[in-house]
PDB file of C-alpha atoms in Angstrom:
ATOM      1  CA  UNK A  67      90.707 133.544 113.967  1.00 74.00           C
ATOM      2  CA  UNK A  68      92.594 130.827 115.684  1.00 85.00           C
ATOM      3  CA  UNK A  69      91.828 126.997 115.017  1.00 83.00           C
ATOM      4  CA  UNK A  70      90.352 124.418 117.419  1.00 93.00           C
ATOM      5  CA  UNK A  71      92.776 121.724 118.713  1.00 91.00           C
ATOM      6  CA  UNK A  72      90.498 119.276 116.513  1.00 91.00           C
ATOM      7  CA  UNK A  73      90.435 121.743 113.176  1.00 94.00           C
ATOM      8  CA  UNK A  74      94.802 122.080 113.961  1.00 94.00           C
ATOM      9  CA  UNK A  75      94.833 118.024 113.852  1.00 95.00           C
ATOM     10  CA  UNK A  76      93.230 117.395 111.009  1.00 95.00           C
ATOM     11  CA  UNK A  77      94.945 119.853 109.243  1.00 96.00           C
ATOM     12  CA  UNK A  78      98.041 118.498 110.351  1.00 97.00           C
ATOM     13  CA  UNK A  79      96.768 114.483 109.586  1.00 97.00           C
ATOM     14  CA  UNK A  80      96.197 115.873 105.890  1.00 97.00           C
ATOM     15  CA  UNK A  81      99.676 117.518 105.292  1.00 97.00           C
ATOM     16  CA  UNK A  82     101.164 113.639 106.021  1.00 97.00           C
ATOM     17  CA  UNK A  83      97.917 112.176 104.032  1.00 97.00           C
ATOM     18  CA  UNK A  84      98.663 114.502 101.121  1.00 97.00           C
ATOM     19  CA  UNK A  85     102.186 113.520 101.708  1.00 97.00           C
ATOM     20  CA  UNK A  86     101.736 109.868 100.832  1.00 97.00           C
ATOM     21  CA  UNK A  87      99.224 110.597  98.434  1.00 96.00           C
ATOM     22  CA  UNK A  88     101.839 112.666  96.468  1.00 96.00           C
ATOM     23  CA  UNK A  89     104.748 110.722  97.407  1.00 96.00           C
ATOM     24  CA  UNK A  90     103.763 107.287  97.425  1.00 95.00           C
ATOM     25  CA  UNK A  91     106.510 106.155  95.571  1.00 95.00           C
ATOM     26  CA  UNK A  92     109.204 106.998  98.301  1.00 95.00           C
ATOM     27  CA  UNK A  93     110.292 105.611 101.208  1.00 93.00           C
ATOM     28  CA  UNK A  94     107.322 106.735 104.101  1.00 95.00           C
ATOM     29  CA  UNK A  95     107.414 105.173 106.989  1.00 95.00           C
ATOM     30  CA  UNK A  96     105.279 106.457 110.361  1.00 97.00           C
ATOM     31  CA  UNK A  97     107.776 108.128 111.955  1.00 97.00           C
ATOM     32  CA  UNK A  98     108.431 110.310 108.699  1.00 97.00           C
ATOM     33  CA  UNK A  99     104.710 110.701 108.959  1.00 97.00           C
ATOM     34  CA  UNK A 100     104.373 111.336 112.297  1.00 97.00           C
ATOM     35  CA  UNK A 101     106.888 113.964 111.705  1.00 97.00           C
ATOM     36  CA  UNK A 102     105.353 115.844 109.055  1.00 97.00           C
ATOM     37  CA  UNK A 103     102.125 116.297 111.276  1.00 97.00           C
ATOM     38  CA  UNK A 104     104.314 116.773 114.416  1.00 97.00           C
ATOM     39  CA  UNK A 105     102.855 113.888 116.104  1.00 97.00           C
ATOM     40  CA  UNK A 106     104.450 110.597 117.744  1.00 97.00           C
ATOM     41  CA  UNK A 107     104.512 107.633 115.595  1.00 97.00           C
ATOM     42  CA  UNK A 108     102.002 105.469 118.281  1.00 97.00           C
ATOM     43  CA  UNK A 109      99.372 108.705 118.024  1.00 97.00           C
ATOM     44  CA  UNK A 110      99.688 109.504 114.503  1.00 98.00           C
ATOM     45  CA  UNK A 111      98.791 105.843 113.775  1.00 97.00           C
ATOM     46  CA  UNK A 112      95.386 105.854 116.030  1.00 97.00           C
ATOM     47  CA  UNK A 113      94.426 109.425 114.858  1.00 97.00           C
ATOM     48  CA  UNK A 114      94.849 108.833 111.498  1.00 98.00           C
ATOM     49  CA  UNK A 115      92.926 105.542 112.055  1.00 97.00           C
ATOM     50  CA  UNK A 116      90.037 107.037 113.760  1.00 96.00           C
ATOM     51  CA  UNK A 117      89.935 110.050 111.004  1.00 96.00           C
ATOM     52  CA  UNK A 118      90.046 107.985 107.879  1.00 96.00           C
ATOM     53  CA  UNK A 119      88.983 104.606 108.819  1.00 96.00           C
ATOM     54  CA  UNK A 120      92.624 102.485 107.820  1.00 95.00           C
ATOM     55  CA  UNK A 121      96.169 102.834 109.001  1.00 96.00           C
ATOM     56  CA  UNK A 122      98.837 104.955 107.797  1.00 97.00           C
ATOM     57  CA  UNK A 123     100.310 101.707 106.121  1.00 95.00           C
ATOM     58  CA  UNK A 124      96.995 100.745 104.787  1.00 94.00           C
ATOM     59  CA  UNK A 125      96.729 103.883 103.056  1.00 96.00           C
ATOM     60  CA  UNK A 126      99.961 104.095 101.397  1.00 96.00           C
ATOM     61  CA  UNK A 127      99.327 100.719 100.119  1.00 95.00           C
ATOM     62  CA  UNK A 128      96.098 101.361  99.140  1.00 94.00           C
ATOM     63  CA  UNK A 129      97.320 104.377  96.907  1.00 96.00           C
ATOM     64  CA  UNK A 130     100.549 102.686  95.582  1.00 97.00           C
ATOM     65  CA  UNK A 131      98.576  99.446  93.944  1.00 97.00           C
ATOM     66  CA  UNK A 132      96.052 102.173  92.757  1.00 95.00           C
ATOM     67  CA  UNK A 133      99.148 103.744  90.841  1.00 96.00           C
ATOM     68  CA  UNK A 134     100.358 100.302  89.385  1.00 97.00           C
ATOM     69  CA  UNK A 135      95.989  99.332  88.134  1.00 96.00           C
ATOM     70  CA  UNK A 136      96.951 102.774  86.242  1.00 94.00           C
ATOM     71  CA  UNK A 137     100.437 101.544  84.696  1.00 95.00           C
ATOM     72  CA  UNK A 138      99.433  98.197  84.279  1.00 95.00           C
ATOM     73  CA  UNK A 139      96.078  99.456  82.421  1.00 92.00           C
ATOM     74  CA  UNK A 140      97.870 102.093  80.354  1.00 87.00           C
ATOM     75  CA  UNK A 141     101.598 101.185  79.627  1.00 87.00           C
ATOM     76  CA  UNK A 142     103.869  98.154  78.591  1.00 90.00           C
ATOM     77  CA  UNK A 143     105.764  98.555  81.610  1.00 94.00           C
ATOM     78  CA  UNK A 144     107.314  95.001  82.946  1.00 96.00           C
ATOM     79  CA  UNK A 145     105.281  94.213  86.612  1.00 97.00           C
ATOM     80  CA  UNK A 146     108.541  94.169  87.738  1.00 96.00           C
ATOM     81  CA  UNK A 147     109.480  97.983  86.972  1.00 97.00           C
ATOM     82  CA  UNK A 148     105.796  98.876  88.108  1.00 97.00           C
ATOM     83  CA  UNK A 149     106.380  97.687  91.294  1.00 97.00           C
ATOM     84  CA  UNK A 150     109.665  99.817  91.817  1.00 97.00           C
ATOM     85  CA  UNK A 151     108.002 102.492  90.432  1.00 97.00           C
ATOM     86  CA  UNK A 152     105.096 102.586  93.149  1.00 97.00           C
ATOM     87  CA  UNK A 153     107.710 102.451  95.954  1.00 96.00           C
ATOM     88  CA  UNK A 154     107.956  98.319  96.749  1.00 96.00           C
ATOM     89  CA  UNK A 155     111.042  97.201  96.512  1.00 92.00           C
ATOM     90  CA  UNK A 156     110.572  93.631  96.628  1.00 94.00           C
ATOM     91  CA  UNK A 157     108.730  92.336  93.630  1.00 96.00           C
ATOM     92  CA  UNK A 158     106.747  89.727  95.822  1.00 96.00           C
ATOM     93  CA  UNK A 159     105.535  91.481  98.346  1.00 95.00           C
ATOM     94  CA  UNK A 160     104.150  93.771  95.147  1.00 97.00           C
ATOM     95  CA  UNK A 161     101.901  90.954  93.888  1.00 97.00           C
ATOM     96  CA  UNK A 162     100.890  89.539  97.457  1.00 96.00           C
ATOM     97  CA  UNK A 163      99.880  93.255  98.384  1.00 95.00           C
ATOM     98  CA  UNK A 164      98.085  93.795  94.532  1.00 97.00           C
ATOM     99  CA  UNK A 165      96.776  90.499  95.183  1.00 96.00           C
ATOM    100  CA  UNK A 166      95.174  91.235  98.797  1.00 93.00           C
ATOM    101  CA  UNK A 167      93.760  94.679  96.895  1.00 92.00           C
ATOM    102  CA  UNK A 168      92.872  93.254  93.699  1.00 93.00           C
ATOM    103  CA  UNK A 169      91.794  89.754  93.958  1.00 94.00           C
ATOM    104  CA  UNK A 170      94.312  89.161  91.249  1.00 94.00           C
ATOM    105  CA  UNK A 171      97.727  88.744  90.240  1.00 96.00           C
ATOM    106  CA  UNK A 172      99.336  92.165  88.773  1.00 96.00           C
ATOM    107  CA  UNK A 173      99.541  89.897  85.268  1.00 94.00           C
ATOM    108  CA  UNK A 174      95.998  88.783  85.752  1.00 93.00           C
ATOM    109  CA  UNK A 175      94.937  92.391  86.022  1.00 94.00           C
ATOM    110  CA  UNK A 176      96.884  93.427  83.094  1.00 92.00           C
ATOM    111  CA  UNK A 177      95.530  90.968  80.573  1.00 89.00           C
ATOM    112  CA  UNK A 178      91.666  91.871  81.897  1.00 86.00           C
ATOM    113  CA  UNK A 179      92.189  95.279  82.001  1.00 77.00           C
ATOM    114  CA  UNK A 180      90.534  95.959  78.327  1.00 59.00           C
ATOM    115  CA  UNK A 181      90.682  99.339  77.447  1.00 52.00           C
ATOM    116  CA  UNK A 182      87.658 100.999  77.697  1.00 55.00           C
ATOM    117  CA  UNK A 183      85.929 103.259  75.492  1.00 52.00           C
ATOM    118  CA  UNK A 184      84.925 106.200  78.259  1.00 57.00           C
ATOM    119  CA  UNK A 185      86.114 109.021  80.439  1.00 63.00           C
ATOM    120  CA  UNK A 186      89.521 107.674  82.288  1.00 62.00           C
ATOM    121  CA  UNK A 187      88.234 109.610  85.475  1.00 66.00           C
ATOM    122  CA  UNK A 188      84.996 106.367  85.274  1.00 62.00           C
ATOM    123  CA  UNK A 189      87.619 103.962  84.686  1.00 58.00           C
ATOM    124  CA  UNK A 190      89.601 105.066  87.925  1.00 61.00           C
ATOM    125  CA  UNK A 191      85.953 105.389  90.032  1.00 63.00           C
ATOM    126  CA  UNK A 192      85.351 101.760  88.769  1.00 59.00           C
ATOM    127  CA  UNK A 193      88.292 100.415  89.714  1.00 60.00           C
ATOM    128  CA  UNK A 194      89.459 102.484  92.731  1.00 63.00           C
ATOM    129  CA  UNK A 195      89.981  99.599  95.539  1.00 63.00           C
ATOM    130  CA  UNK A 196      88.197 100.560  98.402  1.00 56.00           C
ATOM    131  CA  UNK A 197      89.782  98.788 101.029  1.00 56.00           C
ATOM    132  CA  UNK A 198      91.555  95.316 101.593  1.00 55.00           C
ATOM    133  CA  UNK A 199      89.471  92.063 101.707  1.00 53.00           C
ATOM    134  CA  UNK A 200      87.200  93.422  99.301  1.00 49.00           C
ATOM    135  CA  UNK A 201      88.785  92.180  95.958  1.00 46.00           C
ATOM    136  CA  UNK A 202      85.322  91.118  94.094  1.00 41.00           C
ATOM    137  CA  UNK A 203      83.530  94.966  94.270  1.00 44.00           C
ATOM    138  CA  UNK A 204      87.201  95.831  93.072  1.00 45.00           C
ATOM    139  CA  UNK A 205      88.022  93.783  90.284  1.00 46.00           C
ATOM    140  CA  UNK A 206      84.439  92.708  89.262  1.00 47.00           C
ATOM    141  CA  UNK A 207      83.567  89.414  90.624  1.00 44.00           C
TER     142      UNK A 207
END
């Protein structure tokens, strides 16, 4: 059975989600994305938009400072070699973009970040960021 023109997009906006989800730590930039779900860069960017409520940008973002809440929480890793290893190369625009997530600095988070005596996967729910802007549901203020 063939696929609708909608079911074929969406399948093809999840290959370049999954993509960044999996890969966040490389260099992605929309027109790899747009690629990957044989798109142009100026449509991918809408559709995924309109399908999952943030840019393609947003998104990557979004999953790269929740890799660095993990390192940060469970490592000794310097913020400096957490930030290369979530894909920024520039050490400032880490902490601005952690900041804008978080509501705090990448050192701030690390020194509040007690460990907590439950399940990691209730650790990650309670800290997942939503979205930018919303810092205080993130980080618990």
């Amino acid at each position: 059975m063939a696929m609708s023109p909608a079911e074929d997009q969406n399948r093809r906006l999840l290959r370049a989600r999954d993509t960044m989800d999996r890969d966040y730590a490389q260099e992605l930039d929309v027109p790899k994305l747009a690629a990957i779900a044989y798109m142009s860069p100026a449509h991918f960017t809408r559709t995924f938009r309109a399908t999952f409520g943030e840019t393609p940008h947003r998104h990557l973002q979004r999953r790269r400072i929740e890799r660095a809440m993990a390192l940060l929480r469970g490592s000794h890793t310097s913020v400096t070699d957490v930030a290369r290893l979530v894909g920024f190369e520039s050490l400032g625009t880490f902490s601005r973009t952690f900041r804008a997530v978080t509501g705090s600095s990448p050192s701030e988070f690390r020194r509040g970040a007690d460990a907590m005596n439950v399940p990691v996967c209730f650790v990650k729910s309670w800290s997942k960021p939503s979205s930018f802007g919303e810092a205080a549901a993130v980080h618990g203020g």
